[in-house]
XYZ file of C-alpha atoms in Angstrom:
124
model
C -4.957 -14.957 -9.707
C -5.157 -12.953 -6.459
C -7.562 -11.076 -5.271
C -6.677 -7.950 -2.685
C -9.195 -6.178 0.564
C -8.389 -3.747 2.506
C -8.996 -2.308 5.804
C -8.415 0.046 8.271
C -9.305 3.720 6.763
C -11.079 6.116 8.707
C -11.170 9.416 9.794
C -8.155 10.760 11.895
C -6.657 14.169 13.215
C -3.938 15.667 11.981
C -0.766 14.033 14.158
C -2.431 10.271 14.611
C -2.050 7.252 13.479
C -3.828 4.447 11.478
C -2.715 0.991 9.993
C -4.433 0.030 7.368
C -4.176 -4.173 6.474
C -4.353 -5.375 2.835
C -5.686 -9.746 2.939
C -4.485 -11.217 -0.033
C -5.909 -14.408 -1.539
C -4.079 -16.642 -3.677
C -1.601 -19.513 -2.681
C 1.041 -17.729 -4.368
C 0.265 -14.547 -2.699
C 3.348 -14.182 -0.165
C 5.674 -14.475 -3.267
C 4.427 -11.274 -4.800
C 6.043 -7.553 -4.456
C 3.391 -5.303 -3.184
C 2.186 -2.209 -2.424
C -0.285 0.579 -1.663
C -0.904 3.903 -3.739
C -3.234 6.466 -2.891
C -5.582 8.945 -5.210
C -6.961 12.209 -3.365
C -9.888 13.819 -5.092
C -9.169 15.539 -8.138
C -5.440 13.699 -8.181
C -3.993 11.207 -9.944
C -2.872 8.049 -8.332
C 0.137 8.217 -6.825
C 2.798 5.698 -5.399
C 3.191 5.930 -1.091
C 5.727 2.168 -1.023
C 6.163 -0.958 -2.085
C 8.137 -4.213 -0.513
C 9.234 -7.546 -2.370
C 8.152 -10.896 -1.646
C 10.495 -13.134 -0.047
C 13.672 -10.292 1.012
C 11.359 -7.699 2.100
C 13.517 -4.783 0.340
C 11.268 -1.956 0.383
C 10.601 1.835 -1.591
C 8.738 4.444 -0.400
C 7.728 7.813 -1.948
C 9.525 10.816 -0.464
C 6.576 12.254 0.843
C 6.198 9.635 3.406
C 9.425 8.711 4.349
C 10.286 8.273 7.778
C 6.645 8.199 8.605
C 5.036 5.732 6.675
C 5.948 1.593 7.453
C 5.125 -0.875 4.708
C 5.175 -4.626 6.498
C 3.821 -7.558 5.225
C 3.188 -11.020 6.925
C 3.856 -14.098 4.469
C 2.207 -16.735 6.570
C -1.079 -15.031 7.394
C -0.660 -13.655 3.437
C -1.433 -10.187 4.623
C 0.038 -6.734 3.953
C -0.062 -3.711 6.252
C 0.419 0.118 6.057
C 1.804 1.829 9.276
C 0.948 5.487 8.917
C 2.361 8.034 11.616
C 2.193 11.606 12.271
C -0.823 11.995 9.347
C -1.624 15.005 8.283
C -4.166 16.509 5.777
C -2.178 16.241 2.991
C -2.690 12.096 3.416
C -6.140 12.005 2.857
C -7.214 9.344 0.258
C -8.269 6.279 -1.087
C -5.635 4.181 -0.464
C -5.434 0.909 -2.433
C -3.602 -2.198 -2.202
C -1.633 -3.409 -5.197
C 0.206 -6.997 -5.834
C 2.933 -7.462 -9.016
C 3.305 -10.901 -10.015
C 6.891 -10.462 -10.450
C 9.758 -8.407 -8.715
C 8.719 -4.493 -9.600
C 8.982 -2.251 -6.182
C 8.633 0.455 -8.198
C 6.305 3.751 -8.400
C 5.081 3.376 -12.020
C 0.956 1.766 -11.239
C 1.202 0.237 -14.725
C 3.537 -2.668 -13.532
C 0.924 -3.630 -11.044
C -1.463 -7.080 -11.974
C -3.711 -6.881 -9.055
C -5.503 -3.891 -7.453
C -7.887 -3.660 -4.748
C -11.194 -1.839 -4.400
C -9.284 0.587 -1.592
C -9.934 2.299 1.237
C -10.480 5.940 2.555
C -8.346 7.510 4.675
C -8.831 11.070 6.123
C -7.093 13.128 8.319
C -8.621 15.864 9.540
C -6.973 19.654 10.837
């Protein structure tokens, strides 16, 4: 079992920055792929980029490529979101997600754990 918080949401302008952090619980934790999605009002949810467990390969959805960093750090069992050069279009509730075995992948359903999220929004 593992259960996922995160942190770090607020309100930004359009251009800044946030990280947002992801603690995972569990003393299997640092061996699952994970990743964060985000739902907008109105939206479904939608994938933003995963990264695997032990090699650290990593996916993210075109829309934040290049902008977006997905990091994680094993020993403290913690998972972070870099987000650059926001803009409006980013604003969310962004939840962490943990797979229990390899999936990087943009499909939620593949996804055991979830957390309760956090909102993220960048203002114009």
């Amino acid at each position: 079992q593992v259960q996922l918080v995160e942190s770090g949401g607020g309100l930004v302008q359009a251009g800044g920055s946030l990280r947002l952090s992801c603690a995972a619980s569990g003393r299997t934790a640092s061996r699952y792929a994970m990743a964060w999605f985000r739902q907008a009002p109105g939206k479904e949810r939608e994938f933003v980029a995963a990264i695997s467990g032990r090699t650290t390969s990593t996916n993210y959805a075109d829309s934040v490529k290049g902008r977006f960093t997905i990091f994680r750090d094993n020993a403290k069992n913690m998972l972070y979101l870099q987000m650059n050069s926001l803009k409006p279009e980013d604003t969310a509730v962004y939840y962490c997600a943990a797979d229990g075995g390899y999936y990087i992948g943009p499909r939620d359903y593949e996804y055991d754990y979830w957390g309760q999220g956090t909102q993220v929004t960048v203002s114009s």
